[in-house]
Short mmCIF file of C-alpha atoms and ligand atoms in Angstrom, two decimals:
data_model
loop_
_atom_site.label_atom_id
_atom_site.label_comp_id
_atom_site.label_asym_id
_atom_site.label_seq_id
_atom_site.Cartn_x
_atom_site.Cartn_y
_atom_site.Cartn_z
CA MET S 1 52.08 -66.58 -47.09
CA LYS S 2 49.87 -64.35 -44.95
CA ILE S 3 50.93 -63.62 -41.39
CA TYR S 4 48.42 -62.37 -38.83
CA ALA S 5 49.98 -60.96 -35.68
CA THR S 6 47.93 -61.15 -32.52
CA ASN S 7 48.50 -59.66 -29.08
CA ASP S 8 48.36 -62.92 -27.19
CA TYR S 9 47.43 -66.62 -27.15
CA GLN S 10 43.73 -65.89 -26.68
CA GLU S 11 43.54 -63.65 -29.71
CA MET S 12 45.57 -66.18 -31.75
CA SER S 13 43.11 -68.91 -30.78
CA ARG S 14 40.10 -66.79 -31.66
CA LYS S 15 41.52 -65.83 -35.04
CA ALA S 16 42.37 -69.46 -35.87
CA ALA S 17 38.90 -70.60 -34.80
CA ASN S 18 37.43 -67.86 -36.98
CA ILE S 19 39.29 -69.16 -40.03
CA LEU S 20 38.31 -72.79 -39.33
CA SER S 21 34.66 -71.95 -38.72
CA ALA S 22 34.58 -69.85 -41.91
CA GLN S 23 35.74 -72.98 -43.76
CA VAL S 24 32.99 -75.06 -42.12
CA ILE S 25 30.33 -72.47 -42.93
CA LEU S 26 31.44 -72.19 -46.57
CA LYS S 27 31.68 -75.96 -47.02
CA PRO S 28 29.75 -77.84 -44.32
CA ASP S 29 31.13 -81.24 -45.43
CA CYS S 30 34.74 -80.06 -45.59
CA VAL S 31 37.75 -82.09 -44.53
CA LEU S 32 39.62 -80.47 -41.65
CA GLY S 33 43.19 -81.59 -40.99
CA LEU S 34 43.76 -81.29 -37.25
CA ALA S 35 46.69 -81.10 -34.84
CA THR S 36 47.25 -81.83 -31.17
CA GLY S 37 49.67 -80.27 -28.66
CA SER S 38 49.20 -77.26 -26.40
CA THR S 39 48.90 -74.63 -29.14
CA PRO S 40 45.48 -75.62 -30.60
CA ILE S 41 43.69 -76.16 -27.26
CA GLY S 42 42.41 -72.55 -27.16
CA THR S 43 41.30 -72.81 -30.79
CA TYR S 44 39.29 -75.96 -30.02
CA ASP S 45 37.78 -74.32 -26.90
CA GLN S 46 36.68 -71.37 -29.01
CA LEU S 47 35.11 -73.64 -31.66
CA VAL S 48 33.24 -75.51 -28.91
CA ASP S 49 31.98 -72.22 -27.55
CA TRP S 50 30.66 -71.12 -30.94
CA TYR S 51 29.14 -74.56 -31.50
CA LYS S 52 27.26 -74.25 -28.20
CA LYS S 53 25.98 -70.83 -29.26
CA GLY S 54 24.69 -72.38 -32.49
CA ASP S 55 27.16 -70.58 -34.73
CA VAL S 56 29.07 -73.61 -36.10
CA ASP S 57 27.69 -77.00 -37.06
CA PHE S 58 30.02 -80.00 -37.31
CA SER S 59 27.39 -82.54 -38.34
CA GLU S 60 28.83 -83.03 -41.82
CA VAL S 61 32.46 -82.15 -41.13
CA LYS S 62 35.15 -84.79 -41.62
CA THR S 63 38.53 -84.70 -39.93
CA VAL S 64 41.95 -86.28 -40.34
CA ASN S 65 44.60 -85.82 -37.69
CA LEU S 66 48.24 -85.30 -38.46
CA ASP S 67 49.75 -87.95 -36.27
CA GLU S 68 49.60 -90.50 -33.46
CA TYR S 69 52.12 -92.14 -31.16
CA ARG S 70 52.94 -95.68 -32.21
CA GLY S 71 51.90 -98.21 -29.60
CA LEU S 72 49.43 -96.12 -27.59
CA THR S 73 45.88 -97.42 -27.35
CA ARG S 74 42.93 -95.09 -27.88
CA ASP S 75 42.04 -95.11 -24.19
CA ASN S 76 45.54 -94.04 -23.17
CA ASP S 77 45.10 -90.44 -22.03
CA GLN S 78 48.32 -89.46 -23.85
CA SER S 79 47.15 -90.78 -27.22
CA TYR S 80 46.19 -88.19 -29.78
CA TYR S 81 42.91 -90.05 -30.30
CA TYR S 82 42.10 -89.39 -26.62
CA PHE S 83 43.27 -85.77 -26.87
CA MET S 84 41.01 -85.04 -29.83
CA HIS S 85 37.96 -86.52 -28.11
CA GLU S 86 38.70 -84.65 -24.91
CA HIS S 87 39.30 -81.25 -26.52
CA LEU S 88 36.94 -81.28 -29.51
CA PHE S 89 35.13 -84.37 -30.77
CA ASP S 90 33.18 -85.19 -27.59
CA ARG S 91 32.15 -81.54 -27.18
CA VAL S 92 30.60 -80.87 -30.60
CA ASN S 93 28.16 -82.65 -32.92
CA ILE S 94 30.79 -84.28 -35.13
CA LYS S 95 30.08 -87.91 -36.06
CA GLU S 96 32.63 -90.38 -34.68
CA GLU S 97 32.79 -92.16 -38.06
CA ASN S 98 33.82 -88.88 -39.70
CA THR S 99 36.88 -88.44 -37.47
CA HIS S 100 40.20 -90.08 -38.29
CA VAL S 101 43.44 -90.43 -36.37
CA PRO S 102 46.23 -92.84 -37.41
CA ASP S 103 45.86 -96.13 -35.54
CA GLY S 104 48.82 -96.27 -33.15
CA THR S 105 47.99 -99.86 -32.22
CA GLU S 106 48.50 -101.22 -35.75
CA PRO S 107 51.87 -102.97 -35.46
CA ASP S 108 52.42 -103.11 -39.22
CA ALA S 109 53.69 -99.56 -39.82
CA GLN S 110 53.69 -99.79 -43.61
CA LYS S 111 50.13 -101.12 -43.66
CA GLU S 112 48.81 -98.37 -41.38
CA CYS S 113 50.64 -95.56 -43.16
CA ASP S 114 49.43 -96.76 -46.58
CA ARG S 115 45.88 -97.07 -45.25
CA TYR S 116 45.96 -93.54 -43.84
CA GLU S 117 47.39 -91.97 -46.98
CA ALA S 118 44.75 -93.74 -49.12
CA LEU S 119 42.02 -92.66 -46.70
CA ILE S 120 42.94 -88.97 -47.08
CA GLU S 121 42.92 -89.33 -50.85
CA SER S 122 39.56 -91.12 -50.80
CA MET S 123 38.11 -88.20 -48.82
CA GLY S 124 39.13 -85.83 -51.61
CA GLY S 125 42.09 -84.34 -49.74
CA VAL S 126 42.25 -81.84 -46.91
CA ASP S 127 40.49 -78.49 -47.30
CA ILE S 128 42.35 -76.79 -44.49
CA GLN S 129 45.19 -78.24 -42.43
CA LEU S 130 45.79 -76.85 -38.95
CA LEU S 131 49.42 -77.05 -37.82
CA GLY S 132 51.42 -76.24 -34.72
CA LEU S 133 55.18 -75.72 -34.86
CA GLY S 134 57.79 -77.76 -32.98
CA HIS S 135 60.78 -76.01 -31.38
CA ASN S 136 63.02 -77.74 -33.92
CA GLY S 137 60.79 -76.76 -36.83
CA HIS S 138 58.85 -80.02 -37.03
CA ILE S 139 55.32 -80.12 -38.39
CA GLY S 140 53.29 -83.19 -37.59
CA PHE S 141 56.10 -85.47 -36.44
CA ASN S 142 58.28 -84.67 -39.45
CA GLU S 143 61.56 -84.10 -37.68
CA PRO S 144 64.63 -82.30 -39.11
CA ASP S 145 66.16 -84.56 -41.73
CA SER S 146 68.18 -84.54 -44.95
CA VAL S 147 65.05 -85.02 -47.08
CA PHE S 148 61.39 -84.00 -46.90
CA PRO S 149 59.39 -87.22 -46.32
CA GLN S 150 56.55 -87.44 -48.81
CA ARG S 151 53.89 -89.77 -47.48
CA THR S 152 52.44 -90.87 -44.16
CA HIS S 153 55.22 -92.81 -42.44
CA CYS S 154 56.59 -94.07 -39.15
CA VAL S 155 59.20 -91.84 -37.48
CA ASN S 156 61.67 -92.15 -34.65
CA LEU S 157 61.16 -89.14 -32.40
CA THR S 158 64.21 -86.96 -31.79
CA GLU S 159 65.58 -86.37 -28.29
CA SER S 160 64.39 -82.74 -28.45
CA THR S 161 60.80 -83.80 -29.22
CA ILE S 162 60.85 -86.45 -26.48
CA GLU S 163 62.14 -83.76 -24.13
CA ALA S 164 59.43 -81.28 -25.22
CA ASN S 165 56.63 -83.85 -24.91
CA LYS S 166 57.69 -85.44 -21.62
CA ARG S 167 55.67 -82.81 -19.75
CA PHE S 168 52.54 -84.80 -20.64
CA PHE S 169 53.94 -88.14 -19.37
CA ALA S 170 55.05 -89.41 -15.96
CA SER S 171 58.67 -89.32 -17.18
CA ALA S 172 60.72 -89.04 -20.39
CA ASP S 173 61.01 -92.87 -20.35
CA ASP S 174 57.25 -93.12 -20.84
CA VAL S 175 57.21 -91.03 -24.03
CA PRO S 176 56.78 -93.38 -27.00
CA ARG S 177 59.84 -93.44 -29.26
CA GLN S 178 57.93 -93.67 -32.54
CA ALA S 179 54.90 -92.11 -34.19
CA TYR S 180 52.88 -92.36 -37.36
CA THR S 181 52.66 -89.02 -39.13
CA MET S 182 51.42 -87.49 -42.35
CA GLY S 183 54.44 -86.76 -44.54
CA ILE S 184 55.50 -83.32 -45.70
CA GLY S 185 54.09 -84.22 -49.11
CA THR S 186 50.75 -85.16 -47.50
CA ILE S 187 50.64 -81.83 -45.64
CA MET S 188 51.64 -79.82 -48.72
CA LYS S 189 48.72 -81.34 -50.65
CA ALA S 190 46.21 -79.61 -48.34
CA LYS S 191 44.35 -76.88 -50.20
CA LYS S 192 44.92 -74.38 -47.42
CA ILE S 193 47.25 -74.43 -44.41
CA LEU S 194 46.74 -72.63 -41.11
CA LEU S 195 49.75 -72.64 -38.79
CA ILE S 196 49.37 -71.29 -35.30
CA VAL S 197 52.24 -70.46 -32.99
CA ASN S 198 52.66 -68.54 -29.78
CA GLY S 199 55.21 -67.62 -27.16
CA GLU S 200 58.75 -66.29 -27.00
CA GLY S 201 60.11 -69.84 -26.87
CA LYS S 202 59.14 -70.29 -30.53
CA ALA S 203 60.47 -66.90 -31.75
CA ASP S 204 63.78 -68.30 -33.04
CA ILE S 205 62.17 -71.14 -34.98
CA VAL S 206 59.49 -68.85 -36.45
CA ALA S 207 62.21 -66.56 -37.85
CA LYS S 208 64.21 -69.52 -39.17
CA ALA S 209 61.27 -71.42 -40.68
CA PHE S 210 59.51 -68.57 -42.44
CA PHE S 211 62.33 -66.09 -43.13
CA GLY S 212 65.27 -68.46 -43.62
CA PRO S 213 66.16 -70.91 -46.40
CA VAL S 214 63.82 -73.76 -47.32
CA THR S 215 65.56 -76.87 -45.99
CA PRO S 216 64.55 -80.28 -44.61
CA GLU S 217 66.69 -79.36 -41.58
CA VAL S 218 63.76 -77.05 -40.74
CA PRO S 219 60.73 -79.02 -41.98
CA ALA S 220 58.23 -76.13 -41.60
CA SER S 221 60.31 -74.02 -44.01
CA ILE S 222 58.70 -75.95 -46.89
CA LEU S 223 55.48 -74.05 -46.16
CA GLN S 224 57.08 -71.01 -47.84
CA LEU S 225 56.42 -72.89 -51.10
CA HIS S 226 52.72 -73.61 -50.46
CA ARG S 227 50.38 -71.34 -52.35
CA ASP S 228 47.86 -70.76 -49.55
CA VAL S 229 49.34 -70.54 -46.07
CA ILE S 230 48.07 -68.45 -43.19
CA ILE S 231 50.21 -68.07 -40.09
CA VAL S 232 48.53 -66.78 -36.98
CA ALA S 233 51.16 -65.91 -34.41
CA ASP S 234 51.24 -63.85 -31.26
CA LYS S 235 53.64 -60.91 -30.88
CA ALA S 236 56.04 -62.93 -28.74
CA ALA S 237 56.43 -65.63 -31.41
CA LEU S 238 57.05 -62.93 -34.05
CA SER S 239 59.55 -61.00 -31.92
CA LYS S 240 62.60 -62.26 -33.84
CA VAL S 241 61.18 -61.93 -37.32
CA PRO S 242 63.34 -59.57 -39.44
CA VAL S 243 61.59 -56.25 -40.05
C1 F6R Z 301 50.77 -82.37 -32.98
C2 F6R Z 301 51.87 -82.09 -33.87
C3 F6R Z 301 53.12 -81.36 -33.46
C4 F6R Z 301 52.83 -80.11 -32.65
C5 F6R Z 301 54.14 -79.42 -32.26
C6 F6R Z 301 53.91 -78.21 -31.38
O1 F6R Z 301 49.74 -83.07 -33.64
O2 F6R Z 301 51.78 -82.51 -34.98
O3 F6R Z 301 53.85 -81.03 -34.61
O4 F6R Z 301 52.04 -79.23 -33.39
O5 F6R Z 301 54.95 -80.32 -31.57
O6 F6R Z 301 53.42 -78.65 -30.15
P1 F6R Z 301 52.89 -77.64 -29.04
O7 F6R Z 301 51.66 -77.03 -29.60
O8 F6R Z 301 52.59 -78.52 -27.85
O9 F6R Z 301 53.98 -76.66 -28.81
#
């Protein structure tokens, strides 16, 4: 596990974008695993900037997103499909058919999760998976549990995640209660993992997840067992890491 410390959010975003664009330059038809949330917005902005300058080309890149709220349509501005188009896909030369987000409108959860898992396999797996980190240690929507879920599955969101995500909705009641997410096994199969995290509010969970025991109670702790993980974190997020 490599940890890069940055001074602030901007530097974290730039470093993460650097690593992702290096992947795209080395393998133009790579599969990028992508995340939503507030943390990667600066990374996507930086990639867009470099695309506009002619430094990165997404014309052959393929993407798979980690997760999607169950029940939200693509045109709902809180869906992760919408988020990805707004922050990245509509701003670069990626082909729509090469981008993939779980289909939140498929009512048959098993069918959609099996389809998504098979899709990732058919693409040859993920070359680099971008992750954010939830306050409770979740990655994707894999919430603290007694086991590490293996495959793409449907989850019930915890109260703490609903609370954390309500800032994007009119009220907590509007936050969907379920989501489709890649499993921990799906994430661990990625060839490389890039986790980005910033802010003092995540300092406790960073220390627990990456310097504490590996346990499904802290889903991100499993990343300690992946052979190629890069964490890019600002100083505030690393402030409680044991020296
Ligand atoms: C989003 C995702 C989540 C977020 C996490 C952190 O696709 O999978 O695990 O990465 O909730 O969210 P932010 O970045 O908003 O703090």
